[in-house]
Amino acid sequence: MKLASRIGELRPSAIRAAGKLIASKPGCITFAGGYPASEVMPVEEVVELTDQLVRDYGRTSMQYGLTKGNDDLMEQIVKLMEKKGIKCGIENIQITTGSQQAIFLTGMLTLDKGDAVVVENPTYLGALSAYVPYEAEFIGVDADEEGMIMSELEKTLQENKNVKLIYVVPNFSNPTGKTWSLERRKQLLEMAKKYDVLIAEDNPYGDIRFSGEPVPEIKSMDDEGRVIYMGSFSKVLFAGLRVGFTVSSKEIADYFEIFKQGVDLQSNEFAQLQIAGYLKNYDLDKQVQRIVKNYSVKRDLMCKIIDEKFPKSVKRTNPEGGMFVWIELPENIDASVLLEKAVEEIGVGYVPGGPFYADGSHKNTIRLNFSTVTAEQIEEGMTRFAKLLHEELD
């Protein structure tokens, strides 16, 4: 068979690989997931909405829709963006099949073979996967507690004239749970202007804040149309419906619409109507607070056990929201090797952190998820893991 050369660049998802290993051990407590908690999904509202949808729209609700997206949903998104200080109209929006497709479209918009995309070290694994087909180079820039280190970013942009896109997750990032400071966001925008590159701002977790004050989105400070904002309803409403969106300049939104015609014609019309109906008839803020209440207790418990029971050489992040805690082990420990032992000997799973780096380095890191497990599972699983780490490190 004659296949494209890009096939050689494809790599299986580390999360899927970890999940496969964990699934082979019945009863394993897993902190590997990235799903929202099922118990906080608004099931009763969905039942009511779906019944009403069919009554109101009949068979038209089951027909094809527009590539750009459903007008009712886009009008609701305009209102949501206004609350975030992002001024836009329907002409600036493109509905996508999850924000994952939005990432893919930003690559289609900006990247030719040999171009480069800058990502934070570490970054969302799905972004690395989404940009691979464009045969672009990944350049990772290190971050501290305030976000991407701007001096390193500027050096990268000076030395690599082929950079066309900077991809960031500034709120409660996947995988670290860190949040960028306002100053870093402003500096990133200025840097993008100076070196004439676009910013892809991915914000699936931004509403799930447990503590601290909200920080303005980068897009809210964008006066040149340089930022492509990507949002999703997967983490706050219904993950399985796979509905996301982009907010950009009209020119870019028009390109996205054309690209999407060739990718999947349109996103699920019925799902868009369900979400639009929810946003019109129910209280999204109340739903978000339900999630925050559930997750914050789990975050607190997980961090407490790490602080009290893990070896002192283990470092962790302190997420103010989102779904993840990131831990760093001593440099001589390979988290992928340790995972096999953890699954087999103590029945605990997680995602090794190395694949979240553009160069696959930092094999001593681990992403832990707290959203999909119960408090009892956190207590039991993290205590088991602490004991194993003491055996390995002490």
Short mmCIF file of C-alpha atoms in Angstrom, two decimals:
data_model
loop_
_atom_site.label_atom_id
_atom_site.label_comp_id
_atom_site.label_asym_id
_atom_site.label_seq_id
_atom_site.Cartn_x
_atom_site.Cartn_y
_atom_site.Cartn_z
CA MET A 1 0.00 0.00 0.00
CA LYS A 2 1.15 3.53 -0.75
CA LEU A 3 0.46 5.68 2.29
CA ALA A 4 1.36 9.25 3.21
CA SER A 5 4.79 9.86 4.73
CA ARG A 6 3.12 11.54 7.72
CA ILE A 7 2.07 8.07 8.93
CA GLY A 8 5.59 7.72 10.28
CA GLU A 9 5.02 10.66 12.62
CA LEU A 10 1.89 9.25 14.25
CA ARG A 11 2.13 8.03 17.82
CA PRO A 12 -0.50 6.26 19.93
CA SER A 13 -2.00 8.21 22.82
CA ALA A 14 -0.16 7.67 26.10
CA ILE A 15 -3.49 8.08 27.88
CA ARG A 16 -5.07 5.30 25.82
CA ALA A 17 -2.02 3.11 26.37
CA ALA A 18 -2.17 3.67 30.13
CA GLY A 19 -5.90 2.99 30.07
CA LYS A 20 -5.36 -0.31 28.27
CA LEU A 21 -2.81 -1.41 30.86
CA ILE A 22 -5.05 -0.36 33.74
CA ALA A 23 -8.08 -2.11 32.22
CA SER A 24 -6.13 -5.38 32.22
CA LYS A 25 -6.16 -5.31 36.04
CA PRO A 26 -9.73 -5.75 37.37
CA GLY A 27 -10.53 -3.50 40.32
CA CYS A 28 -7.65 -1.11 39.62
CA ILE A 29 -8.17 2.40 41.03
CA THR A 30 -7.33 4.76 38.21
CA PHE A 31 -6.28 8.40 38.32
CA ALA A 32 -5.58 8.29 34.58
CA GLY A 33 -8.88 9.63 33.29
CA GLY A 34 -9.65 13.05 31.93
CA TYR A 35 -13.40 12.75 32.02
CA PRO A 36 -15.86 14.92 33.93
CA ALA A 37 -17.61 13.20 36.83
CA SER A 38 -20.78 11.40 35.73
CA GLU A 39 -22.55 12.22 38.98
CA VAL A 40 -22.57 15.96 38.25
CA MET A 41 -24.04 15.70 34.76
CA PRO A 42 -27.53 17.28 34.57
CA VAL A 43 -29.40 14.12 33.59
CA GLU A 44 -32.91 15.23 34.57
CA GLU A 45 -32.55 18.44 32.60
CA VAL A 46 -31.41 16.48 29.53
CA VAL A 47 -34.50 14.27 29.69
CA GLU A 48 -36.76 17.34 29.87
CA LEU A 49 -34.83 19.13 27.13
CA THR A 50 -34.86 16.22 24.73
CA ASP A 51 -38.59 15.70 25.11
CA GLN A 52 -39.24 19.40 24.55
CA LEU A 53 -36.89 19.54 21.57
CA VAL A 54 -38.74 16.85 19.70
CA ARG A 55 -42.06 18.49 20.52
CA ASP A 56 -40.89 21.95 19.41
CA TYR A 57 -38.81 21.08 16.36
CA GLY A 58 -40.11 17.68 15.32
CA ARG A 59 -38.20 16.02 12.51
CA THR A 60 -36.28 19.19 11.69
CA SER A 61 -34.26 18.64 14.89
CA MET A 62 -32.96 15.43 13.32
CA GLN A 63 -32.02 16.98 9.96
CA TYR A 64 -28.72 18.28 8.69
CA GLY A 65 -27.81 21.75 9.87
CA LEU A 66 -25.42 24.49 8.78
CA THR A 67 -21.66 23.96 8.68
CA LYS A 68 -21.12 27.14 10.67
CA GLY A 69 -23.40 25.98 13.46
CA ASN A 70 -26.86 26.42 14.91
CA ASP A 71 -27.88 30.09 15.25
CA ASP A 72 -29.59 29.58 18.62
CA LEU A 73 -26.45 28.05 20.07
CA MET A 74 -24.17 30.71 18.63
CA GLU A 75 -26.37 33.44 20.09
CA GLN A 76 -26.00 31.82 23.50
CA ILE A 77 -22.22 31.62 23.04
CA VAL A 78 -22.12 35.36 22.26
CA LYS A 79 -23.77 35.97 25.65
CA LEU A 80 -21.34 33.63 27.44
CA MET A 81 -18.38 35.38 25.84
CA GLU A 82 -19.73 38.78 26.87
CA LYS A 83 -19.51 37.64 30.51
CA LYS A 84 -15.83 36.88 29.91
CA GLY A 85 -15.16 40.29 28.39
CA ILE A 86 -14.88 38.86 24.88
CA LYS A 87 -16.79 40.95 22.35
CA CYS A 88 -18.01 38.95 19.39
CA GLY A 89 -20.98 38.23 17.15
CA ILE A 90 -22.22 35.11 15.40
CA GLU A 91 -19.94 36.01 12.49
CA ASN A 92 -16.93 35.36 14.75
CA ILE A 93 -18.03 31.88 15.86
CA GLN A 94 -17.55 28.43 14.39
CA ILE A 95 -19.19 25.42 16.06
CA THR A 96 -16.86 22.41 16.19
CA THR A 97 -17.08 18.75 17.11
CA GLY A 98 -15.53 19.28 20.52
CA SER A 99 -12.65 21.67 21.09
CA GLN A 100 -10.36 18.90 19.82
CA GLN A 101 -11.59 19.63 16.31
CA ALA A 102 -11.00 23.32 16.95
CA ILE A 103 -7.34 22.55 17.64
CA PHE A 104 -7.17 20.53 14.43
CA LEU A 105 -8.65 23.43 12.46
CA THR A 106 -6.10 25.90 13.86
CA GLY A 107 -3.42 23.63 12.45
CA MET A 108 -5.18 23.49 9.09
CA LEU A 109 -5.30 27.30 9.13
CA THR A 110 -1.68 27.99 10.01
CA LEU A 111 0.70 25.07 9.51
CA ASP A 112 2.51 23.96 6.37
CA LYS A 113 5.10 21.20 6.31
CA GLY A 114 8.22 22.50 8.05
CA ASP A 115 6.44 25.20 10.03
CA ALA A 116 6.63 25.23 13.82
CA VAL A 117 4.10 25.45 16.62
CA VAL A 118 5.18 26.58 20.08
CA VAL A 119 3.66 24.75 23.04
CA GLU A 120 4.10 25.00 26.77
CA ASN A 121 6.26 22.38 28.46
CA PRO A 122 4.30 20.25 29.32
CA THR A 123 1.19 20.66 27.17
CA TYR A 124 -2.10 18.99 26.30
CA LEU A 125 -1.34 15.67 24.66
CA GLY A 126 -4.32 15.98 22.31
CA ALA A 127 -2.85 19.15 20.80
CA LEU A 128 0.37 17.35 19.95
CA SER A 129 -1.70 14.62 18.27
CA ALA A 130 -3.87 17.15 16.40
CA TYR A 131 -0.92 19.00 14.87
CA VAL A 132 1.10 15.93 13.84
CA PRO A 133 -0.67 15.44 10.46
CA TYR A 134 0.52 18.87 9.32
CA GLU A 135 4.14 17.69 9.58
CA ALA A 136 5.08 20.68 11.67
CA GLU A 137 7.85 20.98 14.23
CA PHE A 138 6.96 21.18 17.93
CA ILE A 139 8.97 23.57 20.09
CA GLY A 140 8.36 23.31 23.82
CA VAL A 141 8.93 26.35 26.04
CA ASP A 142 9.33 25.85 29.78
CA ALA A 143 6.90 27.34 32.27
CA ASP A 144 6.94 28.34 35.92
CA GLU A 145 4.10 29.02 38.35
CA GLU A 146 2.96 32.08 36.35
CA GLY A 147 2.90 30.45 32.93
CA MET A 148 5.21 30.20 29.94
CA ILE A 149 8.56 31.88 30.61
CA MET A 150 8.59 34.88 28.29
CA SER A 151 12.37 35.25 28.01
CA GLU A 152 12.55 31.67 26.72
CA LEU A 153 9.63 32.25 24.37
CA GLU A 154 11.27 35.33 22.88
CA LYS A 155 14.53 33.46 22.37
CA THR A 156 12.56 30.70 20.64
CA LEU A 157 10.80 33.15 18.34
CA GLN A 158 14.07 34.91 17.50
CA GLU A 159 15.80 31.63 16.62
CA ASN A 160 12.91 29.97 14.78
CA LYS A 161 11.44 32.12 12.04
CA ASN A 162 9.16 29.25 11.00
CA VAL A 163 6.92 29.58 14.10
CA LYS A 164 3.37 30.43 13.02
CA LEU A 165 1.30 29.41 16.02
CA ILE A 166 1.53 29.43 19.83
CA TYR A 167 -0.82 26.97 21.53
CA VAL A 168 -1.64 27.55 25.22
CA VAL A 169 -4.05 26.35 27.93
CA PRO A 170 -3.78 29.25 30.40
CA ASN A 171 -6.52 28.17 32.84
CA PHE A 172 -6.01 25.05 35.00
CA SER A 173 -4.05 23.43 32.23
CA ASN A 174 -4.07 19.82 31.22
CA PRO A 175 -1.81 18.29 32.47
CA THR A 176 -0.41 20.48 35.28
CA GLY A 177 -3.49 22.32 36.57
CA LYS A 178 -1.53 25.60 36.54
CA THR A 179 -3.00 29.01 35.71
CA TRP A 180 -1.20 31.84 33.97
CA SER A 181 -0.90 35.22 35.66
CA LEU A 182 -2.43 38.30 34.04
CA GLU A 183 1.01 39.74 33.37
CA ARG A 184 2.13 36.65 31.44
CA ARG A 185 -1.02 36.74 29.35
CA LYS A 186 -0.39 40.36 28.43
CA GLN A 187 3.25 39.59 27.65
CA LEU A 188 2.26 36.66 25.43
CA LEU A 189 -0.06 38.87 23.42
CA GLU A 190 2.64 41.51 22.99
CA MET A 191 5.14 38.83 21.94
CA ALA A 192 2.72 37.45 19.36
CA LYS A 193 2.25 40.94 17.93
CA LYS A 194 5.99 41.60 17.85
CA TYR A 195 6.79 38.38 15.98
CA ASP A 196 3.54 38.22 13.97
CA VAL A 197 2.25 34.83 15.08
CA LEU A 198 -1.23 33.64 16.03
CA ILE A 199 -2.26 32.38 19.47
CA ALA A 200 -4.57 29.41 19.98
CA GLU A 201 -6.11 29.88 23.45
CA ASP A 202 -7.70 26.61 24.62
CA ASN A 203 -10.05 27.04 27.58
CA PRO A 204 -12.00 23.86 28.40
CA TYR A 205 -11.52 24.12 32.18
CA GLY A 206 -11.69 27.87 32.83
CA ASP A 207 -15.09 27.93 34.54
CA ILE A 208 -14.17 25.19 37.04
CA ARG A 209 -12.47 27.45 39.60
CA PHE A 210 -12.24 26.38 43.26
CA SER A 211 -10.25 29.28 44.68
CA GLY A 212 -8.53 32.52 43.72
CA GLU A 213 -9.77 35.27 41.43
CA PRO A 214 -10.59 34.74 37.74
CA VAL A 215 -7.96 36.03 35.33
CA PRO A 216 -9.08 37.70 32.07
CA GLU A 217 -8.88 35.54 28.97
CA ILE A 218 -6.16 36.44 26.50
CA LYS A 219 -8.83 36.86 23.83
CA SER A 220 -10.51 39.59 25.91
CA MET A 221 -7.36 41.72 25.48
CA ASP A 222 -6.94 40.99 21.77
CA ASP A 223 -7.46 44.07 19.60
CA GLU A 224 -5.95 42.67 16.38
CA GLY A 225 -7.79 39.38 15.88
CA ARG A 226 -4.57 37.56 16.71
CA VAL A 227 -6.10 35.15 19.24
CA ILE A 228 -8.24 32.15 18.33
CA TYR A 229 -10.27 31.27 21.42
CA MET A 230 -11.44 27.67 21.78
CA GLY A 231 -14.22 26.64 24.15
CA SER A 232 -16.12 23.48 24.97
CA PHE A 233 -19.27 22.31 26.74
CA SER A 234 -17.74 18.90 27.46
CA LYS A 235 -16.40 19.71 30.92
CA VAL A 236 -19.40 21.62 32.29
CA LEU A 237 -22.40 19.98 30.59
CA PHE A 238 -22.37 16.89 28.40
CA ALA A 239 -19.02 15.41 27.36
CA GLY A 240 -20.53 12.83 25.03
CA LEU A 241 -22.29 15.38 22.82
CA ARG A 242 -18.90 16.62 21.55
CA VAL A 243 -19.77 20.26 20.97
CA GLY A 244 -17.12 22.98 21.07
CA PHE A 245 -16.55 26.30 19.36
CA THR A 246 -14.03 28.88 18.24
CA VAL A 247 -14.15 32.66 18.56
CA SER A 248 -11.91 34.51 16.12
CA SER A 249 -11.82 37.29 13.57
CA LYS A 250 -14.53 36.99 10.91
CA GLU A 251 -11.89 36.23 8.30
CA ILE A 252 -10.58 33.25 10.26
CA ALA A 253 -14.11 32.09 11.15
CA ASP A 254 -14.95 32.05 7.44
CA TYR A 255 -11.88 29.91 6.73
CA PHE A 256 -12.86 27.52 9.52
CA GLU A 257 -16.32 27.11 7.99
CA ILE A 258 -14.81 26.15 4.64
CA PHE A 259 -12.32 23.76 6.26
CA LYS A 260 -15.04 22.12 8.32
CA GLN A 261 -17.13 21.47 5.20
CA GLY A 262 -14.36 19.17 4.06
CA VAL A 263 -13.82 17.56 7.46
CA ASP A 264 -17.31 16.57 8.64
CA LEU A 265 -19.82 18.94 6.99
CA GLN A 266 -21.32 19.97 10.35
CA SER A 267 -21.41 19.18 14.05
CA ASN A 268 -24.33 17.23 15.52
CA GLU A 269 -27.42 19.43 15.05
CA PHE A 270 -29.49 17.70 17.72
CA ALA A 271 -26.67 18.08 20.24
CA GLN A 272 -26.36 21.78 19.42
CA LEU A 273 -30.09 22.25 20.00
CA GLN A 274 -29.84 20.43 23.33
CA ILE A 275 -27.05 22.70 24.54
CA ALA A 276 -28.75 25.84 23.24
CA GLY A 277 -31.92 24.76 25.05
CA TYR A 278 -30.01 24.18 28.26
CA LEU A 279 -28.35 27.59 28.11
CA LYS A 280 -31.70 29.29 27.46
CA ASN A 281 -33.78 27.46 30.05
CA TYR A 282 -31.45 26.43 32.86
CA ASP A 283 -28.81 28.03 35.06
CA LEU A 284 -25.32 27.20 33.79
CA ASP A 285 -23.67 28.99 36.72
CA LYS A 286 -25.56 26.74 39.13
CA GLN A 287 -24.42 23.67 37.20
CA VAL A 288 -20.80 24.87 37.30
CA GLN A 289 -21.02 25.42 41.06
CA ARG A 290 -22.25 21.85 41.42
CA ILE A 291 -19.12 20.68 39.63
CA VAL A 292 -16.86 22.99 41.65
CA LYS A 293 -18.28 21.69 44.93
CA ASN A 294 -17.71 18.08 43.85
CA TYR A 295 -14.21 18.54 42.45
CA SER A 296 -12.81 20.89 45.09
CA VAL A 297 -13.36 18.33 47.86
CA LYS A 298 -11.53 15.71 45.80
CA ARG A 299 -8.70 18.10 44.93
CA ASP A 300 -8.25 18.99 48.59
CA LEU A 301 -8.16 15.34 49.64
CA MET A 302 -5.69 14.33 46.94
CA CYS A 303 -3.32 17.21 47.76
CA LYS A 304 -3.61 16.50 51.50
CA ILE A 305 -2.57 12.87 51.04
CA ILE A 306 0.34 13.87 48.79
CA ASP A 307 1.55 16.37 51.40
CA GLU A 308 1.13 14.05 54.37
CA LYS A 309 1.96 10.59 53.01
CA PHE A 310 4.15 10.90 49.91
CA PRO A 311 7.96 11.07 50.18
CA LYS A 312 9.15 14.64 50.71
CA SER A 313 11.13 14.47 47.46
CA VAL A 314 7.86 14.38 45.50
CA LYS A 315 6.70 17.81 44.32
CA ARG A 316 3.16 18.73 43.24
CA THR A 317 1.27 21.59 41.65
CA ASN A 318 -1.44 23.48 43.52
CA PRO A 319 -4.36 23.74 41.06
CA GLU A 320 -6.98 26.40 41.76
CA GLY A 321 -9.41 24.59 39.47
CA GLY A 322 -9.75 22.06 36.70
CA MET A 323 -9.31 18.31 36.98
CA PHE A 324 -5.62 17.52 37.46
CA VAL A 325 -2.71 17.49 39.90
CA TRP A 326 0.80 17.14 38.45
CA ILE A 327 3.57 15.52 40.44
CA GLU A 328 7.31 15.37 39.91
CA LEU A 329 9.40 12.47 41.19
CA PRO A 330 13.19 12.38 41.55
CA GLU A 331 14.88 12.43 38.13
CA ASN A 332 16.06 8.81 38.34
CA ILE A 333 12.49 7.48 38.38
CA ASP A 334 10.77 6.57 35.10
CA ALA A 335 7.03 6.97 35.66
CA SER A 336 6.21 4.63 32.74
CA VAL A 337 8.17 1.79 34.31
CA LEU A 338 6.67 2.59 37.71
CA LEU A 339 3.16 2.48 36.22
CA GLU A 340 3.49 -1.20 35.35
CA LYS A 341 4.50 -1.94 38.92
CA ALA A 342 1.73 0.24 40.36
CA VAL A 343 -0.96 -1.48 38.29
CA GLU A 344 0.30 -5.00 38.90
CA GLU A 345 1.30 -4.80 42.57
CA ILE A 346 -1.05 -2.26 44.16
CA GLY A 347 -3.88 -1.84 41.66
CA VAL A 348 -3.36 1.89 41.02
CA GLY A 349 -3.12 3.63 37.65
CA TYR A 350 -2.13 7.08 36.34
CA VAL A 351 -0.75 8.73 33.21
CA PRO A 352 3.06 9.10 32.92
CA GLY A 353 4.03 12.71 32.21
CA GLY A 354 6.75 12.31 29.58
CA PRO A 355 4.41 12.21 26.56
CA PHE A 356 3.00 15.63 27.52
CA TYR A 357 6.38 17.16 26.60
CA ALA A 358 7.06 17.99 22.96
CA ASP A 359 10.36 16.10 23.16
CA GLY A 360 9.10 13.26 25.39
CA SER A 361 11.43 14.25 28.23
CA HIS A 362 10.75 14.55 31.98
CA LYS A 363 9.90 10.89 32.36
CA ASN A 364 9.80 11.39 36.13
CA THR A 365 6.47 13.23 36.03
CA ILE A 366 2.88 12.04 36.52
CA ARG A 367 -0.60 13.41 35.81
CA LEU A 368 -3.24 12.55 38.41
CA ASN A 369 -6.95 13.09 37.76
CA PHE A 370 -9.39 13.63 40.63
CA SER A 371 -12.67 14.29 38.80
CA THR A 372 -13.68 10.72 37.92
CA VAL A 373 -12.88 9.02 41.24
CA THR A 374 -14.73 9.03 44.55
CA ALA A 375 -13.28 10.38 47.79
CA GLU A 376 -12.99 6.79 49.04
CA GLN A 377 -11.03 5.78 45.95
CA ILE A 378 -8.72 8.77 46.37
CA GLU A 379 -8.10 7.87 50.01
CA GLU A 380 -7.40 4.22 49.25
CA GLY A 381 -5.57 4.60 45.94
CA MET A 382 -3.33 7.49 46.94
CA THR A 383 -2.43 5.79 50.23
CA ARG A 384 -1.41 2.65 48.32
CA PHE A 385 0.59 4.76 45.88
CA ALA A 386 2.33 6.59 48.74
CA LYS A 387 3.47 3.28 50.19
CA LEU A 388 4.85 2.16 46.83
CA LEU A 389 6.71 5.45 46.36
CA HIS A 390 8.34 5.12 49.78
CA GLU A 391 9.52 1.64 48.80
CA GLU A 392 10.96 2.99 45.56
CA LEU A 393 12.48 6.23 46.84
CA ASP A 394 13.50 5.74 50.47
#
